[in-house]
Tab-separated table of C-alpha atoms in Angstrom:
chain	number	residue	atom	x	y	z
A	1	MET	CA	15.886	-17.526	50.649
A	2	ASN	CA	12.861	-16.315	48.298
A	3	PHE	CA	14.234	-15.430	44.920
A	4	VAL	CA	12.813	-12.277	43.448
A	5	HIS	CA	13.176	-12.237	38.934
A	6	ILE	CA	13.313	-8.260	38.391
A	7	ALA	CA	12.652	-6.581	34.394
A	8	HIS	CA	12.446	-3.815	33.127
A	9	ALA	CA	9.453	-4.581	31.439
A	10	ILE	CA	7.521	-8.319	30.880
A	11	SER	CA	6.039	-8.283	27.227
A	12	TYR	CA	3.718	-10.490	25.186
A	13	GLY	CA	5.808	-13.162	22.981
A	14	ASP	CA	9.503	-11.135	23.965
A	15	GLY	CA	11.964	-14.096	24.367
A	16	ALA	CA	13.253	-12.000	27.445
A	17	SER	CA	10.013	-11.861	28.804
A	18	GLY	CA	9.029	-15.415	28.129
A	19	GLN	CA	12.815	-16.374	30.274
A	20	VAL	CA	11.878	-14.434	33.912
A	21	ILE	CA	8.479	-16.077	33.503
A	22	ALA	CA	9.685	-19.824	32.727
A	23	MET	CA	12.029	-18.711	35.336
A	24	ASP	CA	9.912	-18.445	38.138
A	25	LYS	CA	7.794	-20.942	37.405
A	26	MET	CA	10.869	-23.305	37.299
A	27	PHE	CA	11.971	-22.498	40.939
A	28	ARG	CA	8.921	-22.808	42.268
A	29	GLU	CA	8.419	-26.528	41.373
A	30	MET	CA	12.537	-27.101	41.839
A	31	GLY	CA	10.094	-26.466	45.567
A	32	LEU	CA	12.313	-22.448	45.552
A	33	ASP	CA	11.305	-19.176	46.919
A	34	SER	CA	10.533	-17.172	43.898
A	35	CYS	CA	8.235	-13.278	42.243
A	36	ILE	CA	8.602	-10.733	39.572
A	37	TYR	CA	8.963	-7.430	40.085
A	38	ALA	CA	8.383	-5.713	36.826
A	39	GLY	CA	9.117	-2.033	35.640
A	40	LYS	CA	5.514	-2.785	33.818
A	41	PHE	CA	4.141	-5.636	32.067
A	42	ASP	CA	1.523	-6.153	30.298
A	43	PRO	CA	-2.291	-6.720	31.481
A	44	LYS	CA	-2.248	-9.952	29.163
A	45	LEU	CA	0.407	-11.542	31.748
A	46	GLY	CA	-0.702	-9.893	34.269
A	47	ALA	CA	-1.429	-12.903	36.959
A	48	GLY	CA	1.210	-13.347	40.126
A	49	ILE	CA	3.501	-10.022	38.437
A	50	LYS	CA	3.951	-6.664	40.855
A	51	LEU	CA	5.068	-3.522	40.223
A	52	PHE	CA	8.604	-2.723	40.932
A	53	ASP	CA	8.148	-0.147	42.729
A	54	GLU	CA	6.613	-1.916	44.798
A	55	TYR	CA	9.158	-4.120	46.361
A	56	ARG	CA	10.914	-3.550	49.315
A	57	TYR	CA	13.930	-5.443	50.386
A	58	LYS	CA	14.318	-8.211	52.618
A	59	SER	CA	16.108	-10.955	54.488
A	60	GLY	CA	17.035	-13.600	52.328
A	61	ASP	CA	15.527	-11.541	49.429
A	62	ILE	CA	18.655	-12.757	46.368
A	63	PRO	CA	17.583	-10.244	43.797
A	64	ILE	CA	17.340	-11.349	40.221
A	65	PHE	CA	18.172	-8.792	37.391
A	66	HIS	CA	16.719	-9.970	33.728
A	67	PHE	CA	18.752	-6.780	31.699
A	68	SER	CA	19.002	-6.920	27.526
A	69	THR	CA	18.391	-3.533	26.402
A	70	GLY	CA	20.102	-0.268	27.877
A	71	THR	CA	17.349	1.560	30.580
A	72	SER	CA	17.482	4.221	33.520
A	73	PHE	CA	15.356	1.164	34.683
A	74	VAL	CA	18.920	0.013	35.342
A	75	ASN	CA	19.667	3.034	38.211
A	76	LYS	CA	16.967	0.856	40.197
A	77	ILE	CA	19.337	-2.004	40.571
A	78	LEU	CA	22.049	-0.230	41.781
A	79	GLN	CA	20.609	1.228	44.417
A	80	LEU	CA	19.400	-2.264	45.720
A	81	PRO	CA	21.106	-2.546	49.068
A	82	ILE	CA	23.283	-5.953	47.893
A	83	PRO	CA	24.483	-7.274	45.241
A	84	ILE	CA	22.383	-8.606	42.454
A	85	VAL	CA	22.680	-11.805	40.857
A	86	LEU	CA	22.085	-10.835	36.817
A	87	TYR	CA	19.914	-12.931	33.454
A	88	TYR	CA	21.967	-11.893	30.847
A	89	HIS	CA	19.849	-12.312	27.323
A	90	ASN	CA	23.187	-9.679	25.732
A	91	ILE	CA	22.304	-6.508	23.477
A	92	THR	CA	22.428	-6.317	19.942
A	93	PRO	CA	26.199	-4.257	18.963
A	94	ALA	CA	24.462	-0.314	18.519
A	95	GLU	CA	25.640	-0.618	14.726
A	96	HIS	CA	23.284	-2.589	13.430
A	97	PHE	CA	20.103	-0.017	13.659
A	98	ALA	CA	22.102	3.165	13.049
A	99	GLY	CA	20.398	5.043	11.015
A	100	ILE	CA	17.662	3.419	11.227
A	101	ALA	CA	16.722	2.913	14.581
A	102	TRP	CA	18.168	6.274	16.360
A	103	GLY	CA	16.305	5.826	19.636
A	104	SER	CA	17.403	0.897	19.551
A	105	TYR	CA	20.896	2.630	18.511
A	106	PHE	CA	20.947	5.046	21.826
A	107	SER	CA	19.453	2.443	24.166
A	108	ALA	CA	22.193	-0.108	23.148
A	109	ARG	CA	25.268	1.817	23.771
A	110	LYS	CA	23.625	2.577	26.537
A	111	GLY	CA	23.221	-0.839	27.696
A	112	ARG	CA	26.861	-1.680	26.912
A	113	ARG	CA	27.302	1.196	29.791
A	114	GLN	CA	25.650	-0.085	32.178
A	115	LEU	CA	26.617	-4.044	32.001
A	116	LEU	CA	30.165	-2.579	33.242
A	117	GLN	CA	28.177	-0.780	36.234
A	118	LEU	CA	26.580	-4.133	36.992
A	119	ARG	CA	29.467	-5.598	36.716
A	120	GLU	CA	30.567	-3.917	39.894
A	121	LYS	CA	26.710	-4.877	41.354
A	122	THR	CA	27.213	-8.643	40.447
A	123	ALA	CA	28.021	-10.900	42.279
A	124	PHE	CA	27.041	-14.320	40.346
A	125	ALA	CA	25.842	-14.301	36.930
A	126	TRP	CA	24.139	-15.301	34.727
A	127	ALA	CA	24.518	-15.739	30.751
A	128	ALA	CA	21.593	-17.830	27.873
A	129	SER	CA	24.309	-18.830	26.159
A	130	GLU	CA	27.719	-19.817	26.242
A	131	TYR	CA	28.507	-16.738	23.195
A	132	SER	CA	27.102	-14.218	26.012
A	133	ARG	CA	28.553	-15.578	28.492
A	134	GLN	CA	31.729	-15.243	26.986
A	135	GLU	CA	30.668	-12.060	26.639
A	136	LEU	CA	30.550	-11.661	29.893
A	137	ALA	CA	34.041	-12.830	30.825
A	138	GLU	CA	35.571	-10.088	28.490
A	139	TYR	CA	33.199	-7.406	30.879
A	140	GLY	CA	34.702	-8.367	33.856
A	141	PHE	CA	32.992	-11.128	34.601
A	142	ARG	CA	34.129	-13.375	37.717
A	143	GLN	CA	32.244	-15.756	38.621
A	144	THR	CA	29.039	-16.966	34.937
A	145	SER	CA	27.720	-19.760	34.441
A	146	VAL	CA	24.871	-20.593	30.873
A	147	MET	CA	21.928	-21.198	31.743
A	148	PRO	CA	20.329	-21.281	28.615
A	149	ILE	CA	16.350	-20.128	27.548
A	150	ILE	CA	13.628	-22.092	29.093
A	151	VAL	CA	11.651	-24.422	26.305
A	152	ASP	CA	8.384	-25.682	27.552
A	153	PHE	CA	7.333	-28.061	25.026
A	154	THR	CA	4.408	-29.511	26.338
A	155	GLU	CA	2.669	-25.779	25.390
A	156	TYR	CA	4.139	-26.727	21.545
A	157	GLU	CA	2.412	-30.320	21.496
A	158	SER	CA	-1.151	-29.079	22.780
A	159	VAL	CA	-2.443	-25.964	20.538
A	160	GLY	CA	-4.516	-26.240	17.969
A	161	GLN	CA	-3.397	-24.708	14.712
A	162	ASP	CA	-4.939	-21.760	12.703
A	163	ALA	CA	-7.417	-22.739	9.356
A	164	THR	CA	-6.976	-19.844	8.085
A	165	ILE	CA	-2.944	-20.096	7.491
A	166	VAL	CA	-2.463	-23.545	6.275
A	167	ASP	CA	-5.992	-23.250	3.749
A	168	ARG	CA	-3.246	-20.270	2.731
A	169	PHE	CA	-0.069	-22.484	3.065
A	170	ARG	CA	-0.087	-26.013	2.600
A	171	ASP	CA	-0.991	-24.812	-1.474
A	172	GLY	CA	2.036	-27.097	-3.224
A	173	LYS	CA	4.596	-24.450	-3.005
A	174	ILE	CA	7.746	-24.543	-0.911
A	175	ASN	CA	7.836	-22.496	2.546
A	176	ILE	CA	10.650	-20.944	3.349
A	177	LEU	CA	10.427	-19.405	7.430
A	178	PHE	CA	12.056	-17.077	9.514
A	179	VAL	CA	10.511	-15.723	12.943
A	180	GLY	CA	11.537	-12.579	14.796
A	181	ARG	CA	11.174	-9.821	14.285
A	182	VAL	CA	11.471	-7.682	11.336
A	183	THR	CA	14.802	-5.232	12.872
A	184	PRO	CA	17.511	-4.904	10.745
A	185	HIS	CA	20.074	-7.579	12.749
A	186	LYS	CA	18.509	-10.281	12.235
A	187	LYS	CA	18.918	-9.087	8.236
A	188	GLN	CA	16.068	-10.799	6.836
A	189	GLU	CA	17.010	-9.191	3.169
A	190	ASP	CA	19.853	-11.240	3.140
A	191	ILE	CA	16.667	-14.533	2.888
A	192	ILE	CA	14.925	-12.961	0.741
A	193	ARG	CA	17.970	-11.968	-0.937
A	194	VAL	CA	18.063	-16.489	-0.682
A	195	LEU	CA	14.268	-16.502	-1.702
A	196	PHE	CA	15.656	-13.985	-4.754
A	197	TYR	CA	18.137	-16.913	-6.918
A	198	TYR	CA	16.334	-20.295	-5.124
A	199	LYS	CA	13.117	-17.872	-7.795
A	200	ARG	CA	15.191	-17.304	-10.676
A	201	PHE	CA	17.519	-20.354	-10.555
A	202	ILE	CA	15.911	-23.100	-8.616
A	203	ASP	CA	12.057	-23.070	-8.265
A	204	SER	CA	9.855	-20.656	-9.194
A	205	ASN	CA	7.258	-22.237	-7.292
A	206	VAL	CA	8.273	-20.812	-3.598
A	207	ARG	CA	7.445	-18.402	-1.177
A	208	LEU	CA	9.568	-16.756	1.960
A	209	VAL	CA	7.026	-16.353	5.131
A	210	LEU	CA	8.357	-13.714	7.733
A	211	VAL	CA	7.020	-14.653	10.811
A	212	GLY	CA	7.052	-11.235	13.494
A	213	GLY	CA	6.860	-7.348	14.864
A	214	GLN	CA	7.851	-5.293	12.624
A	215	LYS	CA	9.915	-1.982	12.727
A	216	GLU	CA	8.471	-0.111	10.515
A	217	SER	CA	11.952	2.158	8.865
A	218	TYR	CA	13.406	-0.816	8.349
A	219	VAL	CA	9.980	-2.969	7.593
A	220	SER	CA	9.703	-0.058	4.259
A	221	GLY	CA	13.417	-0.851	3.067
A	222	LEU	CA	12.635	-3.978	2.167
A	223	ARG	CA	9.090	-3.483	0.601
A	224	SER	CA	11.590	-1.348	-1.961
A	225	LEU	CA	14.391	-4.123	-2.349
A	226	ILE	CA	11.269	-6.676	-2.496
A	227	GLY	CA	10.077	-4.280	-5.658
A	228	GLU	CA	13.058	-4.174	-6.990
A	229	LEU	CA	13.459	-7.819	-7.498
A	230	GLY	CA	9.634	-8.803	-8.522
A	231	LEU	CA	9.403	-11.304	-5.158
A	232	GLU	CA	5.803	-8.635	-4.511
A	233	ASN	CA	4.041	-11.793	-4.565
A	234	ASP	CA	6.851	-13.459	-2.810
A	235	VAL	CA	7.063	-12.926	0.458
A	236	VAL	CA	4.440	-12.907	3.228
A	237	PHE	CA	5.038	-10.535	6.171
A	238	SER	CA	2.769	-12.340	8.543
A	239	GLY	CA	3.446	-9.474	11.734
A	240	LYS	CA	2.403	-9.656	15.261
A	241	VAL	CA	0.848	-13.599	15.537
A	242	SER	CA	-0.747	-14.987	18.432
A	243	PHE	CA	1.085	-18.827	19.954
A	244	GLU	CA	-1.167	-20.910	17.557
A	245	GLU	CA	-0.399	-19.103	14.426
A	246	LEU	CA	3.283	-18.678	15.511
A	247	CYS	CA	3.099	-22.922	15.660
A	248	THR	CA	0.726	-22.791	12.279
A	249	TYR	CA	3.665	-20.988	10.711
A	250	TYR	CA	6.281	-23.400	11.426
A	251	LYS	CA	4.027	-27.235	10.233
A	252	VAL	CA	3.559	-25.230	7.414
A	253	ALA	CA	7.101	-24.571	6.493
A	254	ASP	CA	9.159	-26.284	4.432
A	255	VAL	CA	12.803	-25.271	5.752
A	256	PHE	CA	13.749	-22.392	8.588
A	257	VAL	CA	16.324	-19.798	7.158
A	258	CYS	CA	18.094	-17.621	9.666
A	259	MET	CA	20.693	-15.395	8.459
A	260	SER	CA	20.628	-13.194	11.431
A	261	GLU	CA	23.584	-11.134	13.212
A	262	HIS	CA	23.443	-10.927	16.007
A	263	GLU	CA	20.886	-13.525	18.164
A	264	GLY	CA	21.435	-13.871	22.367
A	265	PHE	CA	20.162	-17.230	21.950
A	266	CYS	CA	17.054	-17.570	18.576
A	267	ILE	CA	14.561	-19.364	20.743
A	268	PRO	CA	13.441	-19.686	16.979
A	269	LEU	CA	15.942	-22.319	16.228
A	270	VAL	CA	15.105	-24.280	19.141
A	271	GLU	CA	11.709	-23.952	17.507
A	272	ALA	CA	11.197	-25.234	14.276
A	273	SER	CA	13.566	-27.681	15.528
A	274	TYR	CA	11.135	-29.593	17.894
A	275	PHE	CA	8.627	-28.846	14.841
A	276	ASP	CA	10.911	-31.105	12.057
A	277	LEU	CA	12.576	-28.037	10.160
A	278	PRO	CA	15.582	-28.565	8.514
A	279	VAL	CA	16.816	-25.084	9.788
A	280	PHE	CA	20.400	-22.738	7.393
A	281	ALA	CA	21.490	-20.084	9.904
A	282	PHE	CA	24.426	-18.114	9.400
A	283	SER	CA	26.907	-18.829	11.914
A	284	ALA	CA	27.213	-16.055	14.285
A	285	ALA	CA	26.926	-15.107	17.365
A	286	ALA	CA	24.836	-17.323	19.636
A	287	ILE	CA	23.096	-19.823	17.507
A	288	PRO	CA	26.240	-21.608	16.423
A	289	PHE	CA	26.053	-22.211	20.178
A	290	THR	CA	22.104	-22.868	20.443
A	291	MET	CA	22.177	-25.205	16.742
A	292	GLY	CA	25.219	-26.919	18.339
A	293	ASN	CA	26.239	-30.056	16.078
A	294	SER	CA	22.478	-30.088	14.470
A	295	GLY	CA	20.622	-28.176	11.440
A	296	VAL	CA	23.498	-26.348	8.112
A	297	LEU	CA	25.720	-23.353	9.001
A	298	PHE	CA	27.502	-21.082	7.493
A	299	GLU	CA	30.258	-19.850	8.165
A	300	ARG	CA	29.892	-16.821	5.399
A	301	LYS	CA	26.899	-15.457	3.043
A	302	ASP	CA	26.577	-15.966	0.196
A	303	TYR	CA	23.323	-16.289	-1.002
A	304	PRO	CA	23.531	-18.776	-4.056
A	305	VAL	CA	25.886	-20.650	-1.918
A	306	VAL	CA	22.503	-20.620	0.985
A	307	ALA	CA	20.121	-21.764	-1.902
A	308	GLU	CA	21.484	-24.091	-3.347
A	309	ALA	CA	22.712	-25.997	-0.309
A	310	ILE	CA	18.950	-25.731	0.439
A	311	ARG	CA	18.163	-27.716	-2.919
A	312	LEU	CA	21.161	-29.437	-2.243
A	313	LEU	CA	20.147	-30.964	1.887
A	314	ALA	CA	16.579	-30.119	2.163
A	315	GLY	CA	16.060	-31.860	-1.302
A	316	ASP	CA	16.950	-35.155	-0.170
A	317	SER	CA	14.403	-37.070	1.930
A	318	GLN	CA	17.372	-38.619	3.309
A	319	THR	CA	19.691	-35.784	4.593
A	320	ARG	CA	16.433	-34.128	4.652
A	321	GLN	CA	16.056	-36.550	8.180
A	322	LYS	CA	19.678	-36.727	9.326
A	323	ILE	CA	19.394	-33.776	9.300
A	324	ILE	CA	16.303	-33.767	11.239
A	325	SER	CA	17.180	-36.467	13.409
A	326	ALA	CA	19.957	-34.469	15.123
A	327	GLN	CA	18.149	-31.412	15.723
A	328	ARG	CA	15.228	-33.240	18.461
A	329	LYS	CA	18.507	-34.340	19.798
A	330	ARG	CA	19.112	-31.189	20.598
A	331	VAL	CA	16.068	-29.702	21.357
A	332	ALA	CA	16.041	-32.653	24.401
A	333	ASP	CA	18.983	-29.964	25.423
A	334	PHE	CA	16.749	-26.776	26.496
A	335	GLY	CA	14.162	-28.342	28.316
A	336	VAL	CA	13.397	-27.634	32.135
A	337	GLU	CA	14.305	-30.665	33.258
A	338	LYS	CA	17.697	-30.769	31.159
A	339	ILE	CA	18.095	-27.268	32.384
A	340	ARG	CA	16.902	-27.415	35.859
A	341	GLN	CA	19.917	-30.484	36.149
A	342	GLY	CA	22.153	-27.512	35.325
A	343	VAL	CA	21.064	-24.646	37.594
A	344	GLU	CA	20.953	-27.009	40.913
A	345	LYS	CA	24.817	-26.252	40.746
A	346	ASP	CA	24.607	-23.007	39.969
A	347	LEU	CA	22.309	-22.162	43.428
A	348	THR	CA	24.775	-24.117	45.007
A	349	ALA	CA	27.163	-20.997	44.838
A	350	ILE	CA	25.728	-18.055	44.387
A	351	LYS	CA	23.838	-19.005	48.122
A	352	ASN	CA	27.413	-19.589	49.180
A	353	LEU	CA	27.880	-15.858	47.855
A	354	LEU	CA	25.128	-14.616	48.418
A	355	LEU	CA	23.782	-15.617	51.649
A	356	TRP	CA	26.305	-14.518	54.795
B	1	MET	CA	33.296	-21.409	2.718
B	2	ARG	CA	32.395	-24.272	4.954
B	3	ILE	CA	29.721	-25.580	5.249
B	4	LEU	CA	28.715	-28.078	8.556
B	5	VAL	CA	26.227	-30.206	8.166
B	6	ASN	CA	24.912	-31.306	11.748
B	7	GLY	CA	28.436	-30.030	12.479
B	8	GLN	CA	29.754	-32.491	10.033
B	9	GLU	CA	32.117	-30.229	7.101
B	10	LEU	CA	30.043	-31.258	4.323
B	11	THR	CA	31.939	-33.567	1.737
B	12	THR	CA	33.837	-32.225	-1.407
B	13	ALA	CA	31.473	-34.010	-3.979
B	14	ASP	CA	28.439	-31.834	-2.577
B	15	TYR	CA	30.171	-28.669	-2.627
B	16	ASN	CA	31.456	-28.862	-6.321
B	17	ASP	CA	27.822	-30.050	-6.920
B	18	ILE	CA	26.782	-26.221	-5.874
B	19	GLU	CA	29.661	-24.798	-7.027
B	20	SER	CA	28.743	-26.559	-10.581
B	21	LYS	CA	24.695	-24.697	-10.328
B	22	ILE	CA	25.834	-21.984	-9.136
B	23	GLN	CA	27.683	-21.078	-12.362
B	24	ALA	CA	25.801	-22.037	-14.425
B	25	ALA	CA	22.895	-19.712	-12.738
B	26	LYS	CA	24.963	-17.300	-13.280
B	27	GLU	CA	26.099	-17.254	-17.576
B	28	THR	CA	22.648	-18.398	-17.572
B	29	ASP	CA	21.554	-14.820	-16.565
B	30	LEU	CA	23.909	-12.426	-14.958
B	31	VAL	CA	21.125	-8.775	-14.620
B	32	ALA	CA	19.325	-11.936	-12.320
B	33	TRP	CA	22.879	-12.790	-10.276
B	34	ASN	CA	23.537	-9.315	-10.429
B	35	LYS	CA	20.728	-7.729	-8.527
B	36	LEU	CA	21.109	-9.916	-5.800
B	37	TYR	CA	23.731	-7.140	-4.113
B	38	LEU	CA	21.582	-4.786	-5.105
B	39	PRO	CA	22.140	-2.164	-1.598
B	40	LEU	CA	19.467	-1.601	1.098
B	41	GLN	CA	18.565	1.932	1.086
B	42	ILE	CA	16.454	3.005	3.956
B	43	GLY	CA	16.928	5.882	5.701
B	44	TRP	CA	18.993	9.208	5.740
B	45	PHE	CA	21.801	7.591	7.162
B	46	ASN	CA	22.130	4.865	4.928
B	47	LYS	CA	21.418	6.816	2.132
B	48	LEU	CA	24.001	8.956	2.734
B	49	ARG	CA	26.099	5.724	3.059
B	50	HIS	CA	25.953	4.191	0.089
B	51	TYR	CA	25.467	8.221	-1.545
B	52	LEU	CA	29.135	7.847	-0.819
B	53	GLY	CA	30.490	5.227	-1.757
B	54	LEU	CA	30.220	3.293	1.556
B	55	ARG	CA	30.115	0.024	2.322
B	56	GLU	CA	28.112	-1.038	4.850
B	57	LYS	CA	30.036	-3.374	6.959
B	58	LYS	CA	31.527	-6.736	5.471
B	59	VAL	CA	30.987	-9.690	7.458
């Protein structure tokens, strides 16, 4: 029995790609045969990853297809001679991209259609969150289970910190942080509005740091909003960052604010919790499932309420500590050991379904 | 709206605190307050949508 992880693309710093690599590693540690094939991959991650065009099915192979966006690569999966296991990261609803990023819009629409095609090919499906698992069930997938994104905390323990970031951001200002691609469904514009209220009505000694790669058409809209609100000196776009830089941003931040309207899991929520940042998040898609009974969740978007809640809850040291303690407990649910226990049960079901 | 802190709803006293601060802020500077709701204008599609008075989907 050989688990073959297959992905359309594997790139550095991408959550879905990270999960492919982490699952492969976990399977090997469990004593299982496991390998990775990808349609394309970042050469930096090259060791052990092979091009999918070189893949030839062998008896005993169990293909696990990692699916997160619409792509013609799916046709190759549909042509495999046996049923597959699907790992579903979720697909952002296309309407978030309309008028801003048409390429992403059409990929998302295609992805939803392909999800239906993959249903017939799938014997067992894993989802990154209960939110995504419910979506699979609505699409008619019969055998489904949740395998959360694996976060290897040992990597965070050993990383150093970037002195330039520490010097720049440990200056006495309150640092509000969000980590994630600057893209329409993550709604960075709403965090900018929260910042505007906070700065004007609560404390002017504040800034917003937006960490993540950028979608230019959306960023230009954000920049014009920032200009209209007079926040040119208060919002920092980091662009794509190294792992060391990412961890340093978490260390220098005071609160983590997420107004995203679609997440299949949202690794930064777990990372922020790991770094003891109180999380304030809009309760959308997988976010309440990832946070569990921890952090501060809002059921509606009301910028003044979010800003005043940050003042009230993060500003009070006792409450802040309670939030951080609950988040620490939640983080433990995403460690490799905990996830492995759940996976072992699922593997028995998969073997029964696929190895006849 | 409901605010959950570690899975528990905020106390009435906390809701009242937030509400009173917001009311005071609104009365302090209504011009700044209104700026909170400036539309984000990106791309011709959204500009057209805004021009036609079609609002973005409310969450």
